[in-house]
Every structure is written in structure tokens, then in C-alpha cells.
XYZ file of C-alpha atoms in Angstrom:
672
model
C 18.527 -42.664 -10.387
C 16.838 -43.821 -7.366
C 19.872 -45.624 -6.394
C 22.185 -42.613 -6.880
C 19.791 -40.436 -4.650
C 19.724 -42.843 -1.914
C 23.396 -42.856 -1.816
C 23.462 -39.110 -1.287
C 24.081 -38.473 2.327
C 20.692 -37.590 3.999
C 21.483 -34.023 5.286
C 22.133 -33.127 1.700
C 18.959 -34.653 0.382
C 17.099 -32.831 3.167
C 18.382 -29.265 1.972
C 17.454 -30.246 -1.365
C 13.826 -31.177 -0.258
C 13.190 -28.207 1.919
C 14.452 -25.932 -0.675
C 12.165 -27.470 -3.269
C 9.379 -27.369 -0.802
C 9.965 -23.598 -0.197
C 10.155 -22.835 -4.022
C 6.762 -24.556 -4.307
C 5.297 -22.182 -1.847
C 6.798 -19.257 -3.989
C 5.203 -20.716 -7.084
C 1.847 -21.016 -5.491
C 1.914 -17.160 -4.887
C 2.919 -16.640 -8.318
C -0.175 -18.700 -9.504
C -2.528 -16.939 -7.171
C -1.252 -13.485 -8.656
C -1.482 -14.863 -12.082
C -5.147 -16.152 -11.967
C -6.609 -13.600 -9.693
C -4.677 -10.392 -10.016
C -2.969 -10.271 -13.518
C -4.682 -8.089 -15.990
C -3.036 -7.089 -19.123
C -3.810 -5.833 -22.630
C -0.821 -8.223 -23.850
C -2.348 -11.419 -24.746
C 0.702 -13.102 -26.475
C 1.139 -16.459 -24.965
C 5.041 -16.235 -25.560
C 5.420 -13.064 -23.593
C 3.425 -14.192 -20.665
C 5.405 -17.540 -20.721
C 8.650 -15.617 -20.754
C 7.308 -13.666 -17.671
C 6.596 -16.717 -15.997
C 9.985 -18.259 -16.821
C 11.789 -15.107 -15.450
C 9.569 -15.062 -12.465
C 10.382 -18.604 -11.492
C 13.983 -17.903 -11.953
C 13.644 -15.217 -9.403
C 11.573 -17.515 -7.334
C 14.272 -20.004 -7.184
C 16.746 -17.410 -6.397
C 14.888 -16.222 -3.037
C 14.319 -19.781 -2.247
C 17.986 -20.488 -2.425
C 19.023 -17.433 -0.821
C 16.671 -18.172 2.317
C 17.729 -21.709 2.554
C 21.487 -20.900 2.916
C 21.282 -20.726 6.660
C 19.585 -24.068 6.803
C 22.114 -25.579 4.176
C 25.148 -24.201 6.431
C 23.391 -25.652 9.501
C 23.030 -29.072 7.720
C 26.473 -29.312 6.255
C 28.231 -28.300 9.441
C 26.059 -30.658 11.744
C 25.806 -33.308 9.384
C 23.754 -36.387 10.730
C 23.949 -34.566 14.227
C 20.979 -32.333 12.776
C 18.452 -35.153 13.014
C 19.586 -36.198 16.698
C 20.183 -33.161 18.650
C 17.258 -31.205 20.136
C 18.787 -27.762 19.973
C 19.682 -28.043 16.368
C 16.472 -29.420 15.579
C 14.727 -26.378 17.400
C 17.038 -24.001 15.564
C 16.064 -25.370 12.273
C 12.440 -25.512 12.913
C 12.423 -21.861 14.398
C 13.985 -20.444 11.400
C 11.772 -22.362 8.894
C 8.619 -21.046 10.738
C 10.067 -17.456 10.984
C 10.614 -17.191 7.205
C 7.386 -18.888 6.099
C 5.435 -16.516 8.530
C 7.424 -13.620 7.126
C 6.772 -14.646 3.443
C 3.193 -15.096 4.025
C 2.738 -11.486 5.598
C 4.729 -9.944 2.845
C 2.933 -11.773 0.020
C -0.575 -11.005 1.182
C 0.461 -7.474 1.844
C 1.889 -7.393 -1.828
C -1.065 -8.726 -3.279
C -3.427 -6.368 -1.536
C -1.042 -3.535 -2.467
C -1.140 -4.603 -6.107
C -5.046 -4.923 -5.730
C -5.158 -1.150 -4.696
C -2.671 0.380 -6.855
C -1.681 -1.711 -9.643
C 1.801 -2.021 -8.441
C 4.115 -4.277 -6.559
C 5.002 -3.449 -2.976
C 7.753 -1.059 -2.646
C 9.478 0.804 0.451
C 7.051 3.853 0.062
C 4.423 1.638 1.706
C 6.077 2.791 4.952
C 3.953 6.076 4.285
C 1.012 4.230 5.603
C 2.780 3.715 9.090
C 3.276 7.270 9.461
C 2.729 8.634 12.936
C -1.042 9.443 13.596
C -2.225 7.657 10.478
C -1.705 3.911 11.287
C -5.093 3.696 12.860
C -7.015 5.354 9.923
C -5.194 2.929 7.431
C -5.783 -0.092 9.821
C -9.595 0.908 9.693
C -9.423 1.200 5.783
C -7.957 -2.302 5.741
C -10.587 -3.502 8.120
C -13.509 -2.124 6.240
C -12.182 -2.912 2.883
C -10.713 -6.268 2.990
C -11.819 -9.596 4.677
C -9.058 -9.312 7.528
C -10.486 -11.852 9.605
C -11.075 -14.522 7.123
C -7.526 -13.480 5.869
C -5.893 -14.196 9.395
C -7.806 -17.498 9.596
C -6.436 -18.194 6.234
C -3.041 -17.523 6.984
C -3.122 -19.463 10.422
C -4.490 -22.519 8.367
C -1.544 -22.035 5.873
C 1.054 -21.804 8.617
C -0.414 -24.988 10.117
C -0.010 -26.769 6.939
C 3.413 -25.590 6.186
C 4.650 -26.287 9.513
C 3.317 -29.843 9.052
C 4.994 -29.947 5.657
C 8.512 -28.784 6.565
C 8.431 -31.030 9.812
C 7.290 -33.960 7.676
C 10.354 -33.624 5.452
C 12.671 -33.455 8.478
C 11.148 -36.451 9.988
C 11.379 -38.347 6.700
C 15.225 -37.987 6.710
C 15.469 -38.194 10.469
C 14.139 -41.692 10.260
C 16.721 -42.894 7.604
C 19.917 -44.338 8.273
C 22.838 -42.200 8.186
C 25.501 -42.771 5.337
C 29.107 -42.903 6.035
C 31.083 -40.534 3.684
C 34.887 -40.294 3.323
C 36.558 -36.664 3.790
C 36.807 -36.259 -0.143
C 33.488 -37.477 -0.742
C 31.878 -34.826 1.850
C 34.116 -32.261 0.437
C 32.638 -32.924 -3.182
C 29.059 -32.901 -2.136
C 29.780 -29.403 -0.167
C 31.383 -28.276 -3.454
C 28.674 -29.489 -5.634
C 25.991 -28.020 -3.207
C 27.591 -24.512 -3.265
C 27.866 -24.533 -7.179
C 24.202 -25.364 -7.462
C 23.348 -22.617 -4.832
C 25.629 -20.185 -6.768
C 24.348 -21.037 -9.929
C 20.721 -20.827 -9.004
C 21.094 -17.574 -7.423
C 23.286 -16.213 -10.179
C 20.277 -17.205 -12.356
C 21.628 -16.618 -15.901
C 23.509 -18.309 -18.432
C 25.322 -15.135 -19.376
C 28.271 -12.937 -17.909
C 26.080 -11.015 -15.830
C 23.718 -12.459 -13.174
C 19.826 -12.448 -13.307
C 18.665 -8.770 -12.788
C 15.472 -7.159 -12.140
C 15.840 -5.167 -15.520
C 15.421 -8.383 -17.291
C 11.788 -8.422 -16.196
C 11.005 -5.194 -17.893
C 10.985 -6.566 -21.389
C 7.589 -4.741 -22.158
C 5.960 -1.461 -21.403
C 3.153 -3.319 -19.520
C 3.215 -3.216 -15.695
C 1.272 -6.300 -15.215
C 3.576 -8.376 -17.366
C 6.536 -6.918 -15.434
C 5.050 -7.584 -12.185
C 4.456 -11.169 -13.165
C 8.005 -11.697 -14.048
C 9.669 -10.227 -10.776
C 9.585 -11.751 -7.355
C 8.166 -9.142 -4.929
C 10.413 -9.798 -2.103
C 13.577 -9.469 -4.099
C 11.953 -6.156 -5.938
C 11.225 -4.702 -2.569
C 14.728 -5.276 -1.432
C 16.404 -3.850 -4.631
C 14.468 -0.717 -4.080
C 15.051 -0.427 -0.197
C 17.285 2.911 -0.770
C 15.865 5.995 0.457
C 17.701 8.880 -1.079
C 17.576 12.119 0.912
C 15.251 14.584 -0.429
C 16.962 17.630 -1.283
C 17.716 20.209 -3.964
C 20.684 20.862 -6.357
C 21.451 24.313 -6.540
C 23.904 24.199 -9.419
C 21.237 22.188 -11.592
C 18.444 24.711 -10.603
C 20.663 27.530 -11.888
C 21.464 25.609 -15.006
C 17.903 25.388 -16.126
C 16.519 28.535 -14.388
C 16.597 30.866 -17.753
C 14.511 28.250 -19.615
C 11.883 27.695 -16.762
C 11.641 31.375 -16.162
C 10.789 32.028 -19.895
C 8.380 29.169 -19.669
C 6.543 30.553 -16.750
C 6.753 34.281 -18.019
C 8.843 35.482 -15.023
C 9.410 39.281 -15.314
C 13.006 40.238 -15.747
C 14.352 37.033 -14.403
C 17.642 37.384 -12.678
C 19.635 34.014 -12.873
C 21.559 34.407 -9.760
C 18.513 35.195 -7.587
C 16.466 32.192 -8.746
C 13.149 34.379 -8.424
C 10.265 32.631 -9.808
C 7.640 35.110 -8.641
C 5.024 36.743 -11.245
C 2.639 39.401 -10.042
C -0.744 39.539 -11.408
C -2.680 42.977 -10.852
C -6.052 42.945 -9.624
C -9.241 43.566 -11.779
C -11.917 45.544 -10.005
C -14.250 45.189 -13.041
C -14.881 41.510 -12.308
C -17.508 40.412 -9.769
C -16.329 39.164 -6.584
C -17.137 35.529 -6.900
C -16.824 32.754 -4.345
C -14.748 29.588 -5.150
C -15.582 26.089 -4.324
C -12.861 23.458 -5.464
C -13.972 19.930 -5.254
C -11.476 17.144 -5.208
C -13.178 14.094 -6.595
C -11.394 11.156 -5.309
C -9.967 8.598 -7.542
C -11.734 10.339 -10.481
C -9.705 9.548 -13.601
C -10.729 10.900 -16.975
C -11.214 7.326 -18.736
C -13.669 6.572 -15.945
C -16.051 9.303 -16.964
C -18.799 10.039 -19.501
C -17.069 12.978 -20.799
C -14.208 10.870 -22.163
C -16.405 8.361 -23.733
C -16.512 5.602 -21.132
C -19.170 3.194 -22.408
C -20.716 2.714 -18.772
C -21.575 6.542 -18.718
C -21.288 6.753 -14.890
C -21.113 10.516 -14.760
C -24.216 12.288 -16.214
C -23.872 15.115 -13.742
C -20.397 15.878 -14.573
C -21.004 15.517 -18.142
C -23.760 18.139 -17.806
C -21.629 20.566 -15.989
C -18.904 19.901 -19.000
C -21.274 20.816 -21.557
C -22.126 23.771 -19.639
C -18.860 25.021 -18.546
C -15.197 24.491 -19.450
C -13.822 21.131 -19.855
C -10.153 20.677 -19.990
C -9.442 17.774 -22.175
C -5.745 17.380 -21.377
C -5.624 17.979 -17.848
C -3.167 15.941 -15.594
C -1.958 15.449 -12.000
C 1.596 15.264 -11.568
C 1.363 11.726 -9.622
C -1.131 9.208 -8.803
C -1.562 9.902 -4.899
C -4.361 11.732 -3.005
C -1.657 13.261 -0.778
C 0.598 14.267 -3.642
C -2.466 15.818 -5.420
C -3.703 17.818 -2.327
C -0.073 19.019 -1.785
C 0.279 20.109 -5.636
C -2.813 22.029 -5.974
C -2.244 23.766 -2.689
C 1.332 24.679 -3.176
C 1.439 24.878 -7.053
C 4.382 22.561 -6.913
C 4.481 18.864 -7.884
C 5.298 16.395 -5.369
C 8.613 14.966 -6.523
C 9.629 13.256 -3.197
C 10.744 9.672 -3.785
C 9.870 8.381 -0.347
C 6.684 9.065 1.242
C 5.026 12.227 0.231
C 6.171 15.861 0.513
C 3.199 16.730 2.961
C 4.819 14.212 5.421
C 8.337 16.180 5.094
C 8.480 18.751 7.858
C 11.013 20.792 5.585
C 8.643 21.051 2.878
C 5.254 22.012 4.432
C 6.071 25.918 4.528
C 5.265 27.366 1.317
C 4.093 30.693 -0.254
C 0.459 29.782 -1.777
C -2.080 31.453 -3.731
C -4.955 30.456 -1.598
C -3.464 32.430 1.349
C -3.871 35.544 -1.001
C -7.345 35.712 -1.181
C -7.718 38.763 0.911
C -11.354 39.391 2.330
C -12.125 35.947 1.746
C -13.105 33.287 4.368
C -11.117 30.295 3.702
C -12.407 26.571 4.139
C -11.002 23.198 3.989
C -13.858 20.506 4.361
C -13.102 16.738 4.784
C -15.434 14.111 6.117
C -12.493 12.418 7.805
C -9.676 13.654 9.756
C -7.182 15.993 8.556
C -4.114 14.290 10.200
C -3.875 12.024 7.340
C -0.508 12.576 5.371
C 0.067 15.503 7.545
C -2.395 17.400 5.368
C -3.311 19.777 8.128
C -0.146 21.336 8.141
C -0.347 21.857 4.288
C -3.332 24.160 5.017
C -2.784 25.729 8.553
C 0.895 26.269 8.051
C 0.299 28.125 4.613
C -3.024 29.615 4.674
C -4.012 32.233 7.279
C -7.008 32.169 8.994
C -8.423 28.887 7.396
C -11.308 27.220 9.087
C -10.959 23.275 8.950
C -14.237 21.314 9.082
C -13.628 17.851 9.645
C -14.791 14.662 11.719
C -16.153 15.995 15.069
C -17.729 18.967 13.593
C -20.314 17.317 11.440
C -23.473 15.961 12.994
C -24.019 13.039 10.606
C -22.331 9.498 11.774
C -19.454 8.214 10.316
C -20.131 6.246 7.038
C -16.427 4.320 7.456
C -13.060 4.906 8.005
C -13.090 8.146 5.852
C -15.593 9.759 7.863
C -19.048 10.907 6.881
C -20.459 9.933 3.692
C -19.756 12.506 0.814
C -23.662 13.154 0.715
C -23.531 14.234 4.458
C -20.360 16.107 4.022
C -22.058 18.009 1.040
C -25.292 18.663 2.912
C -23.435 20.129 5.844
C -20.971 21.906 3.876
C -23.765 23.743 1.923
C -25.001 25.001 5.556
C -21.562 26.664 6.019
C -21.649 28.082 2.328
C -25.102 29.414 2.674
C -24.181 31.105 5.858
C -21.260 32.982 4.198
C -23.556 33.840 1.162
C -26.296 35.231 3.452
C -23.965 37.606 5.186
C -22.616 38.628 1.790
C -19.162 37.261 2.786
C -17.007 35.789 -0.316
C -15.393 32.560 0.410
C -13.023 30.049 -1.156
C -13.242 26.417 -0.214
C -11.517 23.184 -0.708
C -13.990 20.369 -0.556
C -12.595 16.901 -0.535
C -14.706 13.886 -1.198
C -13.590 10.468 -0.430
C -16.341 7.676 -0.892
C -14.949 6.932 -4.570
C -12.403 4.891 -2.653
C -12.237 1.439 -0.969
C -14.342 0.439 0.926
C -16.534 2.106 -1.746
C -19.408 2.963 1.041
C -22.475 4.252 -0.569
C -25.847 5.510 0.927
C -29.204 6.029 -0.376
C -28.361 9.843 -0.316
C -31.762 11.554 -0.470
C -33.455 8.421 -0.878
C -33.011 7.973 -4.617
C -29.572 6.500 -5.064
C -29.600 2.665 -5.730
C -26.557 0.518 -6.561
C -26.646 -1.499 -9.787
C -26.179 -5.115 -9.980
C -24.875 -7.454 -12.710
C -28.609 -7.785 -13.716
C -28.883 -3.936 -14.251
C -26.060 -3.557 -16.645
C -24.844 -4.646 -19.837
C -21.691 -6.751 -18.621
C -20.335 -7.441 -21.812
C -20.091 -3.600 -22.321
C -18.931 -3.275 -18.652
C -15.869 -5.685 -19.413
C -14.831 -3.042 -21.930
C -15.127 -0.013 -19.739
C -12.010 -0.407 -17.468
C -13.966 -0.828 -14.191
C -12.274 -3.390 -11.883
C -15.684 -4.309 -10.373
C -19.179 -3.185 -9.762
C -18.393 -1.534 -6.356
C -16.033 0.447 -8.147
C -18.565 1.375 -10.840
C -21.385 2.109 -8.114
C -18.802 4.342 -6.173
C -18.233 6.513 -9.199
C -21.922 6.686 -9.636
C -22.416 7.861 -6.148
C -19.527 10.475 -6.419
C -21.586 11.814 -9.616
C -24.796 11.857 -7.891
C -23.281 13.713 -4.817
C -21.978 16.406 -7.234
C -25.509 16.908 -8.681
C -26.689 16.911 -5.123
C -24.053 19.906 -4.344
C -25.253 21.861 -7.416
C -29.045 21.372 -6.293
C -28.267 22.720 -2.898
C -26.260 25.612 -4.431
C -29.204 26.642 -6.377
C -31.443 26.385 -3.592
C -29.295 28.339 -1.221
C -28.651 31.034 -3.701
C -24.885 31.028 -4.355
C -25.060 29.192 -7.460
C -24.741 32.133 -9.780
C -21.838 33.944 -7.749
C -19.671 31.017 -7.196
C -16.802 29.455 -9.412
C -17.014 25.719 -9.206
C -13.946 23.593 -9.988
C -14.069 19.919 -10.235
C -11.144 17.766 -10.601
C -10.085 14.130 -10.030
C -7.197 13.517 -7.906
C -5.948 10.454 -9.784
C -7.485 7.715 -11.447
C -8.259 4.520 -9.664
C -6.713 1.339 -10.868
C -8.485 0.120 -13.958
C -8.422 -3.117 -16.227
C -7.408 -2.531 -19.607
C -9.540 -0.292 -21.746
C -9.241 0.881 -25.428
C -11.983 3.763 -26.023
C -9.839 6.623 -25.335
C -7.964 8.412 -28.517
C -4.692 7.280 -27.263
C -3.722 3.949 -25.602
C -3.311 5.456 -21.993
C -3.396 2.057 -20.364
C -0.442 0.921 -22.109
C 1.345 4.266 -21.792
C 0.717 4.148 -18.004
C -0.298 7.730 -18.063
C -3.985 7.043 -17.469
C -3.322 7.280 -13.780
C -2.513 11.020 -14.064
C -5.208 11.988 -16.676
C -8.066 13.356 -14.812
C -11.174 15.558 -15.465
C -10.907 19.197 -14.631
C -14.410 21.195 -15.024
C -14.785 25.123 -14.399
C -18.288 25.837 -14.185
C -19.651 29.618 -13.800
C -21.904 30.694 -16.845
C -21.788 34.279 -15.612
C -18.022 34.322 -16.519
C -17.432 31.646 -18.794
C -19.088 30.448 -21.978
C -19.196 26.595 -22.647
C -15.913 25.419 -24.237
C -13.550 22.410 -24.375
C -9.873 23.475 -24.026
C -7.295 21.334 -25.586
C -4.240 22.700 -24.570
C -2.420 21.043 -21.418
C -3.358 21.847 -17.708
C -2.141 20.647 -14.456
C -3.263 20.805 -10.850
C -0.584 23.473 -10.406
C -2.689 25.891 -12.619
C -5.944 25.713 -10.631
C -5.359 28.341 -7.922
C -3.640 30.893 -10.310
C -6.547 30.453 -12.723
C -9.278 31.021 -10.200
C -7.313 33.983 -8.569
C -7.459 35.725 -11.874
C -11.101 34.974 -12.524
C -11.986 36.503 -9.058
C -9.939 39.766 -9.905
C -7.908 39.641 -6.810
C -4.307 40.877 -7.033
C -1.781 38.306 -6.169
C 1.929 37.016 -6.452
C 2.526 33.636 -8.139
C 5.439 32.200 -6.341
C 4.347 28.644 -7.771
C 5.104 26.865 -11.209
C 1.361 26.995 -11.945
C -0.234 29.189 -14.731
C -3.429 30.422 -15.839
C -5.322 27.627 -17.445
C -7.378 30.126 -19.325
C -4.281 32.011 -20.968
C -4.474 31.296 -24.518
C -1.667 33.420 -25.640
C 0.793 30.504 -25.349
C -1.421 27.331 -25.524
C 0.659 25.495 -28.182
C 3.652 25.835 -25.709
C 1.710 24.464 -22.787
C 2.783 20.943 -21.043
C 1.936 19.278 -17.930
C 4.436 17.639 -15.708
C 3.554 14.222 -14.810
C 5.141 11.124 -13.105
C 4.039 7.668 -13.434
C 5.282 4.129 -13.176
C 6.198 2.221 -16.160
C 7.495 -1.312 -16.151
C 7.642 -0.497 -12.061
C 10.210 2.035 -12.841
C 9.340 5.668 -11.899
C 9.070 7.901 -14.996
C 8.594 11.745 -15.287
C 7.850 13.627 -18.200
C 6.181 16.537 -20.287
C 2.898 15.946 -21.940
C 0.258 17.791 -23.969
C -2.082 16.835 -26.640
C 0.508 16.140 -29.264
C 3.498 14.644 -27.501
C 4.777 12.728 -24.464
C 8.551 13.292 -23.370
C 9.614 10.870 -20.715
C 12.613 10.145 -18.611
C 13.345 6.788 -16.647
C 14.433 8.202 -13.283
C 16.209 5.207 -12.577
C 18.065 4.298 -16.042
C 17.874 7.819 -17.360
C 16.442 6.279 -20.569
C 14.359 8.824 -22.452
C 11.553 8.631 -25.117
C 9.607 10.928 -27.237
C 5.880 9.850 -28.409
C 3.760 11.348 -30.822
C 0.296 11.040 -29.558
C -1.508 11.863 -32.695
C 0.401 9.048 -34.635
C 1.754 5.782 -33.151
C 1.580 6.688 -29.411
C 3.635 3.803 -28.408
C 6.532 4.532 -30.758
C 9.622 6.378 -29.866
C 10.186 9.198 -32.340
C 12.998 11.145 -30.742
C 15.489 10.393 -33.546
C 13.115 11.694 -35.734
C 12.791 14.892 -33.648
C 16.188 15.850 -32.238
C 15.418 19.782 -31.668
C 11.999 18.939 -29.830
C 13.617 16.341 -27.940
C 16.430 18.384 -26.702
C 13.936 21.241 -25.742
C 11.597 18.707 -23.879
C 14.266 17.260 -22.130
C 15.672 20.587 -20.788
C 12.037 21.690 -19.961
C 11.505 18.247 -17.854
C 14.681 18.319 -16.148
C 14.352 22.040 -15.405
C 10.712 21.654 -14.075
C 11.978 18.890 -11.909
C 15.129 20.765 -10.462
C 13.067 23.851 -10.031
C 10.500 22.114 -7.996
C 13.246 20.430 -5.759
C 14.557 23.924 -5.221
C 11.247 25.603 -4.273
C 10.200 22.997 -2.082
C 12.923 24.075 0.397
C 13.174 27.628 -0.766
C 9.569 28.987 -1.102
C 9.282 29.736 2.433
C 7.042 32.556 3.636
């Protein structure tokens, strides 16, 4: 075998060795992902081995594709490759470039996966939006060991450079082997066949495809089976965000009936519902608190064994807790857009708030006549173009952001949540003292990397591994203690807000709404009534509490609710007259509770899905393949039962598609 190998022309052997070296480098990153980032409920060794097998085939495909230029250079130049300075520089320059780009991409991919639990895709360009690059760069700086990472990359590049140059020198020192024309042709044909077969990747009629990696419902297994570079490239298509007038008309009667539109006229596509005022209700203030990265499964109210949120638990026990409450998608910007506009963000690339043609909307918050309107954020409201969502749609809104607060910045996200709440209380108290009703959107941020916490009023203390039952901790879903402590700190600050509200006198005449904007990435957990982790819906399931003992008796509400419903609900509670141009409804309306669903979007097997969910059923549509499924959440929640329920399947399919098409239409046709 050694004798046969030595008779092959050195430039052919050189191609194989450089390809093998590149393939080995890709495998190293796959091993890093598996040993340090892979977390799955699937423990079957056969399934994991299958994912590895597919992943290695994808890695080989990428290595072969990237080595095509080197192969062409080698077979054209032959032995001259090792003797010409220009060809040598071209060869080395290309290899350095691909290793540098691969290293940067893989590091970004691992960071993205650590942050969101998803492989890198083209939507990551949203973090490069104008005016946001500096903020996102600071978040990276404060959350990750950037300096050590750069030093590590420099070291890796030095080693790689030494490796591929050593391979070159090894074959440059060998004697060239004369080859007859027919022999040269045979080697080239064989090389092309081997490269083609490796890139094709399958012993089948069709080539290796990314869909083969999605043989389970588990994102982690799918991520292990894919090559992140090839996955990124395969998704590098940006569809123009628009609407389909014909499809909107098709589903309008169904959606209008679902929303309760008065006397709908199909040709007009009018979604408006008029809600009369109720002067008998006391004119309450409204404080809506967005709890950053606060998923339902993380909280005490939903039986998380770590009981990290006692203050929220107390509010839930004495207020209204919505057990089946969802955000339309996992993203802070998408959630802020959804709650403010009453429309789910269904934009595929970036987010709706970053789309100039979408930020102009008729919103319920704008109709709080006689109210002062506040948006309070510890950082800067230029992130994700959120400033325009408020200032463009809510007349007279006052924005309190960095630069206003006296407290120093805690991290990239601005002042700490404790300081934000402390200084916000001064604003609320001032309005209360002059008997001026107000509606405020208070956005927290510290339950987010880099997970900055302070001592608060001097009595908040971070817990260490010595302070907690680590065996119990491993069943809770928390990724690490920093994430756990950040949620404890968020809960601590919720308690701080309520203490200040009582001391400042506005507690009893204020409607408080607390909601999570999405769940943080979690490790597998199994304490919820349904397998949310395996279903991938845990990212959208969040707590929502409305607290006002003066108006509402303590209760748990089981019918489905959504961020879209919050402003219509609090508007009705305050008794103001308003017109609802959105897709939201009153959360406390029990007349059609059994028919209520929440529209959600989530990633399953790295494919984007949309669907309708309530306490009984989940209906989902894979937006890439158009595959559908109906799941009975009170039976086997992972078993597709659409064949056994054809009528319900048909109804929910129309409702899901109708909600989606209506959203796309209203995004561009709900202007003031």
C-alpha cells in the first residue's frame, strides 16, 4: 500500500493530505460542539452516532468544496506548484484565508448557539443594523472572554499555518514522478470522481441534503448532524417581506369571526372592533413590566424545582396568573413589537421593528386619552429601532433612557434594573401626587448576558454551588448559576418595585402587568405538565400576571393568551373607549375561552414553524416544508393525531394560515 501511495504524483498526494488536514480541523470543531455545547433529552447512542455520521459527511463535503481551488491549481501546475514562488504564495494565501474565515465563522456559530440554542443563520445580520453595532459589540465584550478568544484564535492560526505549510514542504522536498498523458488523465478523472462522490455524499439517487439531519424533533441532535457553514449558506435567501392580498381575502371571514369583528365586509378587510368606555370603572394607572428572558419553565409558578421567583409567586397567588400565555416568537425585539402593535412579528429576516415600512401602526396604547405615557429602559432605545415603534405610534410618549438616569451604567444594557426601578418610581410618584393617570412600559434587561447583578438595597446575594442543591439544580433547566442568579435578581427587583409602589402611594390604583418576553435557552427539563423542551415551544411559553386586588380576584386562567392581548385587556380594565385595530383580544373575556388560541413561532429541527396552541392542542406548520401536525397536549403531546381529528385539523390549519396572512396584511395596511 505504501509502495502504491508513493507512486502517485506528489501533487495528487498533496491535494489529499491538505484535504484530510482541513477535514480534521472541521471535525475538531464538531467535537468541541459535542463535548461543550450539546445538550439533549435524547440519550440513545444510536441516534447520536447517526448524527455524528451525517455530520462527518457534511464536514467532508465542505472540506472538498473548499479544496477545489487548490486541486485545480495543483493538477494544472503539476510539479511546478512546488517550484514557483507565485504559485506557492497563491496556494498559501488561499489556505490562510479559508482557515481564517472558517475559524471566525465557527467561533461565531458556537457563540450564537450558546446564546440562543440555534445554529448561525442569515438573520444574525440584524445585530449589524445601523446604530446597534456598538451596543451588540459591548454585549459581546462584557459577556464573553473576547481577549482570550482572540489570543486563542491567533494561536490556532499559527498552528494551522505551520500545519498546511509543513504538508507543502514535505511534498516539495520529494522527487517528482514522471507520468504519461494517459496516466495523468486517469489520476485527474479519479480525483474528480472522488471529489464528486464526497460532495454528493450519498449512496442514493439524491445527494446529501440538510433535511437528512432532521431525523428527530430535537434541535440539539439536528445541530450536531449539520455542518454550520453549509447550513448557513443553504438558508442565505432573504425573501422580501410583503403581503398576499388574495390570501388575506381568502381567510378574512374566518379571522373576522374569530376576532369578533362587527359586521365584517370581506372586500374591505376591516379588522376593527369598537370598545365603548365604561365610566363606572376607576381610572387606574397601568404599569406593564417586561421581564427579560423570563420563561414560564424558569419560574416558581410553573413548578421549577429551584423556586427562584418567590415575589412573582406571591403576585400570582394574589392576582391573575395566565397559565397558557405565549409570545409570538423568541426575540426581545419581536416581543416588544408584538405587545405594542398587537401583531405578531412574522418577518423572516431581521425583525419587524427594523423594517421602515412596518413601524407605522395604529396601536391601543396611543388611545389612552388623558394619560401620560412612558417608555422606560435602562439602556438606549435605538436598539432594534424600538424607538420608532413607540415614538411613531404613541403620540406624546415620554421616553426615559440612558442619559436621563442619575445612576451609573452597570453594563452594556445601561443602568441596573434596581436603579431603573428606583428612578422610575420617582416618575410614577410624581404623576400620582398630581393625580395624573399614566400608562408605562417598563423594560428590564439584567436577566440577560452578561447577567450583571448588584447588591440592590444591600440585601441581594448571589448564590454559589455551596448554597444550592446541585443535584436538584441539574433538573431545573438552568444552564448555569449565573443564569439562575440573574433570574433571582429579576424577581428581587420585582419585589423592590412593589415595595416602592406601596411606599409612594400608587399601589392600590395601578394595574400591574408582568410578562416574560421569551424564555432563555435552557438545558433539558421534565417537570412541566407537557414535554415543552422536546416540542421546542418552551421558548414561547412565558408567565403573565395581572395584579390589582381592587379590580381582580385571585385566579388562574387556563385559556390561551398572547402578548397581542395585553393592551386590549388593560384598556378595557381602565374603562377607556378605544378601537382595536389589532389581532389582540381581551384576556379576561370568558365568553369564548374554549375557542381561544395563541399564535406562536418557534424553531424545530432548525426549521421555522408557526402554529396555534392552547391548553389542549398544538397545531403546527413547518414553513419550509409545509408539513403539518396536530398534537393533543393532554395525551401524548409528541404524537401527531391529525389523522384522527380531520375536522379540527382543517379548522386550525385555516386559522393558523389566516392569522399569518392577516398579520402580513396589517403590517403594511394598518397605518394611522
